[in-house]
C-alpha positions in Angstrom: 56.7 -20.3 -14.1 53.0 -19.5 -12.5 51.1 -22.1 -10.3 49.0 -23.1 -13.0 51.7 -24.2 -15.2 53.2 -26.3 -12.6 50.0 -28.3 -11.8 49.5 -28.6 -15.8 52.8 -30.1 -16.1 52.3 -32.2 -13.2 49.2 -33.6 -14.6 50.5 -34.3 -18.0 53.7 -36.1 -16.5 51.5 -38.3 -14.2 49.1 -39.4 -17.0 51.9 -40.0 -19.2 53.4 -42.2 -16.8 51.9 -45.3 -17.9 52.3 -44.7 -21.5 56.0 -44.2 -20.7 56.1 -47.5 -18.7 54.4 -49.5 -21.6 57.0 -47.8 -24.1 59.8 -48.8 -21.7 58.5 -52.3 -21.6 58.3 -52.3 -25.4 61.8 -51.2 -26.0 63.5 -53.1 -23.1 61.7 -56.5 -23.0 61.8 -58.8 -26.2 59.1 -60.8 -24.7 56.5 -58.2 -23.7 54.5 -58.8 -27.1 54.4 -62.3 -26.1 53.4 -61.5 -22.3 50.5 -59.5 -23.8 49.3 -61.7 -26.8 50.2 -65.1 -25.5 51.7 -65.8 -28.7 55.1 -67.9 -29.0 55.7 -67.2 -32.6 56.6 -63.6 -32.8 59.6 -63.2 -34.6 60.4 -59.3 -34.3 59.5 -56.1 -35.6 57.7 -55.5 -39.1 60.4 -54.5 -41.4 59.2 -50.9 -42.2 62.0 -50.6 -45.1 59.7 -53.0 -47.1 56.7 -50.5 -47.1 55.6 -48.0 -49.7 57.5 -44.7 -48.9 54.0 -43.1 -48.6 53.8 -44.8 -45.2 57.2 -44.7 -43.9 56.0 -42.1 -41.3 53.6 -44.5 -39.5 54.5 -45.1 -36.0 55.4 -48.8 -36.1 57.0 -49.2 -32.4 54.1 -51.6 -31.4 53.9 -53.5 -34.6 55.3 -57.0 -34.2 55.2 -59.8 -37.0 54.5 -63.5 -36.4 55.9 -66.6 -38.2 52.7 -67.0 -40.4 53.2 -63.4 -41.5 50.5 -61.7 -39.6 51.2 -58.4 -38.0 50.2 -57.8 -34.4 49.5 -54.2 -33.1 49.4 -53.7 -29.4 47.8 -50.4 -28.2 48.0 -49.2 -24.7 45.2 -47.2 -23.1 44.7 -46.1 -19.5 41.6 -44.2 -20.4 39.3 -45.5 -23.5 36.4 -44.2 -25.1 34.6 -44.3 -28.6 36.8 -41.7 -29.9 40.0 -43.5 -29.3 38.7 -46.9 -30.3 37.9 -45.3 -33.8 41.4 -43.9 -34.1 42.8 -47.2 -33.2 40.5 -48.9 -35.8 41.9 -46.2 -38.4 45.3 -47.1 -37.5 44.7 -50.7 -38.2 43.1 -49.9 -41.6 46.1 -47.7 -42.5 48.6 -50.5 -41.4 46.6 -53.0 -43.5 46.6 -50.6 -46.6 50.6 -50.1 -45.9 51.6 -53.7 -45.4 48.8 -55.7 -47.3 49.1 -58.0 -44.5 46.4 -59.3 -41.8 46.7 -57.1 -38.8 45.6 -58.6 -35.3 44.8 -55.8 -32.8 45.3 -55.8 -29.1 44.5 -53.4 -26.4 46.6 -53.3 -23.4 44.2 -51.9 -20.9 45.4 -50.7 -17.7 42.6 -48.5 -16.8 38.8 -49.4 -16.2 37.2 -51.9 -18.2 35.1 -50.1 -21.0 31.5 -50.7 -21.3 31.9 -50.8 -25.2 34.5 -53.2 -26.4 33.5 -53.3 -30.2 33.2 -50.3 -32.3 30.8 -50.6 -35.2 31.1 -48.7 -38.6 27.9 -50.5 -39.8 26.3 -53.9 -39.5 29.4 -55.8 -41.3 32.3 -53.6 -40.6 33.5 -53.3 -37.0 36.6 -53.0 -34.7 36.8 -55.7 -32.2 40.3 -56.0 -30.6 41.5 -58.5 -28.2 41.5 -56.8 -24.5 44.3 -57.5 -22.0 42.8 -55.9 -18.9 45.5 -55.5 -16.2 42.5 -55.3 -13.5 41.8 -58.8 -14.3 45.0 -60.1 -13.5 45.4 -62.1 -10.3 47.9 -59.8 -8.8 48.4 -62.0 -5.6 49.5 -64.8 -7.6 51.9 -63.0 -9.3 53.3 -61.2 -6.2 53.6 -64.7 -4.5 55.6 -65.9 -7.3 57.9 -63.1 -7.0 58.2 -63.8 -3.2 59.1 -67.3 -3.6 61.8 -66.7 -6.2 63.5 -63.9 -4.2 63.1 -66.0 -1.0 64.8 -69.1 -3.1 67.3 -67.0 -4.8 65.7 -68.1 -8.2 66.7 -65.9 -11.3 63.8 -63.6 -12.5 62.8 -64.0 -16.1 61.4 -61.4 -18.5 57.8 -62.5 -17.6 58.6 -62.2 -13.8 60.0 -58.7 -14.5 57.1 -57.5 -16.4 54.7 -58.8 -13.7 56.6 -56.9 -11.0 56.4 -53.6 -13.2 52.6 -54.0 -13.9 51.4 -55.5 -10.4 50.3 -52.0 -9.3 47.6 -52.0 -12.1 46.4 -55.6 -11.3 43.6 -57.0 -9.3 45.3 -57.2 -5.7 44.2 -56.4 -2.1 47.0 -54.5 -1.2 47.3 -50.6 -1.2 49.5 -49.1 -4.0 52.0 -47.4 -1.6 52.3 -50.6 0.5 52.5 -52.6 -2.8 55.3 -50.4 -4.2 57.2 -50.5 -1.0 57.4 -54.2 -0.9 58.2 -54.5 -4.7 61.0 -52.3 -4.4 62.5 -52.9 -0.6 61.6 -56.8 -0.7 61.6 -57.8 -4.3 63.8 -55.7 -6.7 66.3 -54.9 -3.9 66.8 -58.7 -3.1 66.1 -60.1 -6.8 68.5 -62.5 -8.8 68.6 -61.2 -12.3 70.8 -59.5 -14.9 71.9 -56.0 -14.5 69.9 -54.8 -17.5 66.9 -56.3 -16.2 67.0 -54.7 -12.8 67.8 -51.5 -14.3 64.7 -51.7 -16.8 62.6 -52.4 -13.6 64.2 -49.5 -11.6 63.5 -46.9 -13.9 59.8 -47.9 -14.1 59.3 -48.2 -10.3 60.5 -44.6 -10.0 57.5 -43.7 -12.5 55.0 -45.7 -10.4 56.5 -44.1 -7.0 55.8 -40.5 -8.8 52.4 -41.3 -9.7 51.4 -43.1 -6.2 53.5 -42.5 -3.3 52.2 -40.1 -0.7 53.7 -41.2 2.5 56.8 -39.2 3.6 58.3 -42.6 5.3 57.8 -44.8 2.4 59.2 -42.1 -0.2 62.2 -41.7 2.1 62.8 -45.6 2.1 62.0 -45.8 -1.6 64.7 -43.2 -2.3 67.4 -44.9 -0.1 66.5 -48.3 -1.6 66.6 -47.5 -5.2 69.7 -45.6 -4.7 68.4 -42.4 -6.4 71.4 -39.8 -7.3 71.2 -36.3 -6.4 70.3 -35.4 -10.2 67.2 -37.9 -9.9 65.9 -36.6 -6.4 65.0 -33.2 -7.0 62.9 -33.6 -10.2 61.4 -36.9 -8.3 60.2 -35.0 -5.3 58.8 -32.0 -7.4 57.1 -34.4 -9.8 55.7 -36.1 -6.6 54.4 -32.9 -5.1 52.6 -31.7 -8.1 51.1 -34.9 -9.0 48.5 -35.3 -6.6 45.2 -34.2 -8.4 45.5 -36.8 -11.0 45.9 -39.6 -8.5 42.8 -38.3 -7.0 41.0 -38.5 -10.4 42.2 -42.3 -10.8 41.1 -43.0 -7.3 37.7 -41.2 -8.1 37.3 -43.4 -11.1 37.8 -46.6 -9.2 35.2 -45.5 -6.7 32.9 -44.7 -9.3 33.5 -48.2 -10.8 32.4 -49.7 -7.1 29.4 -47.2 -7.0 28.7 -48.2 -10.6 28.5 -51.8 -9.7 25.9 -51.0 -7.1 23.7 -48.3 -8.7 24.4 -48.8 -12.5 28.1 -48.7 -13.9 27.6 -45.9 -16.3 25.9 -43.6 -13.7 28.6 -44.2 -11.2 31.5 -43.5 -13.3 29.6 -40.4 -14.8 29.2 -38.8 -11.3 32.9 -39.0 -10.2 34.0 -37.8 -14.0 31.8 -34.9 -13.5 33.1 -33.9 -10.1 36.7 -34.1 -11.1 36.4 -32.4 -14.6 34.9 -29.5 -12.6 37.8 -29.6 -10.3 40.2 -29.6 -13.4 38.1 -26.7 -14.8 39.5 -24.3 -12.2 42.9 -24.6 -13.4 42.7 -25.9 -17.2 40.9 -25.0 -20.2 38.3 -27.7 -21.7 40.6 -28.2 -24.5 43.7 -29.0 -22.2 41.3 -31.3 -20.0 40.3 -33.1 -23.3 43.7 -33.5 -24.5 45.5 -34.3 -21.2 43.1 -37.0 -20.1 41.6 -38.3 -23.3 38.0 -37.2 -22.4 36.1 -36.1 -25.4 35.9 -32.4 -25.7 31.9 -32.6 -26.1 31.7 -34.3 -22.7 33.9 -31.6 -20.9 32.0 -28.8 -22.4 28.6 -30.2 -21.5 29.8 -30.6 -17.8 31.3 -27.0 -18.1 28.1 -25.7 -19.6 25.6 -27.4 -17.2 27.4 -26.1 -14.1 28.3 -22.8 -15.6 
């Protein structure tokens, strides 16, 4: 395996981490759809067996049904652009065609808030999903609630556990490494909760650690407290080592947002996007970058040609 293959695998692993965490939450926590939508009448998965056989191969993992018969579709994105919005819209119309039921679209967005939240087909047809942006969640309120419950030995609910899992993507004035240390050492390790819930939180904390931990001291403390096995430690350390460039890209996006707020949002983000696409082009093809980072291929080629 050459260096390029190692780097590429690390980048894919790092950006897939949030999708994996989202899917873990959908599979492990019955209350996750209600956590996102605020609906208290979700009765479970849509019964795929009642669909026309022609649509049986649809991915229904994020489809839930409400008491009133409506379907709720929840999509996760850590990067969002018009191409992905159009893809989501196409999926909604396909689900509607297959089920013949009203479909309510939600986007659980763990990245930057997109400038464009509605995708128009024409003047009368458009895709207008409900957005749940984790960067708008008040992380310190969630963290203080967890601190209180741990201090007073109150049992965590599913909602508390989901707060713990997604806190690193909220609006909170604590660095991600220090926050992950507290969530692991001071919250998870001391929390009162059913074993299945603690195990579900644990596997997602490990994924966040792969993505964000850099300090050797915090990594060693994390491994000790989370009680990683020898089988887990080797791939964990390797994935931390090769994951750095994608972490830099995410931090650059956040810097671009801050710069954009000062100089014009689109320009700020465009500058940081260009810098890091140029960096990625040193080791990846435009097609790989487009696939791995959900950036339109036309945008990657535009940057490559201008700076070629």
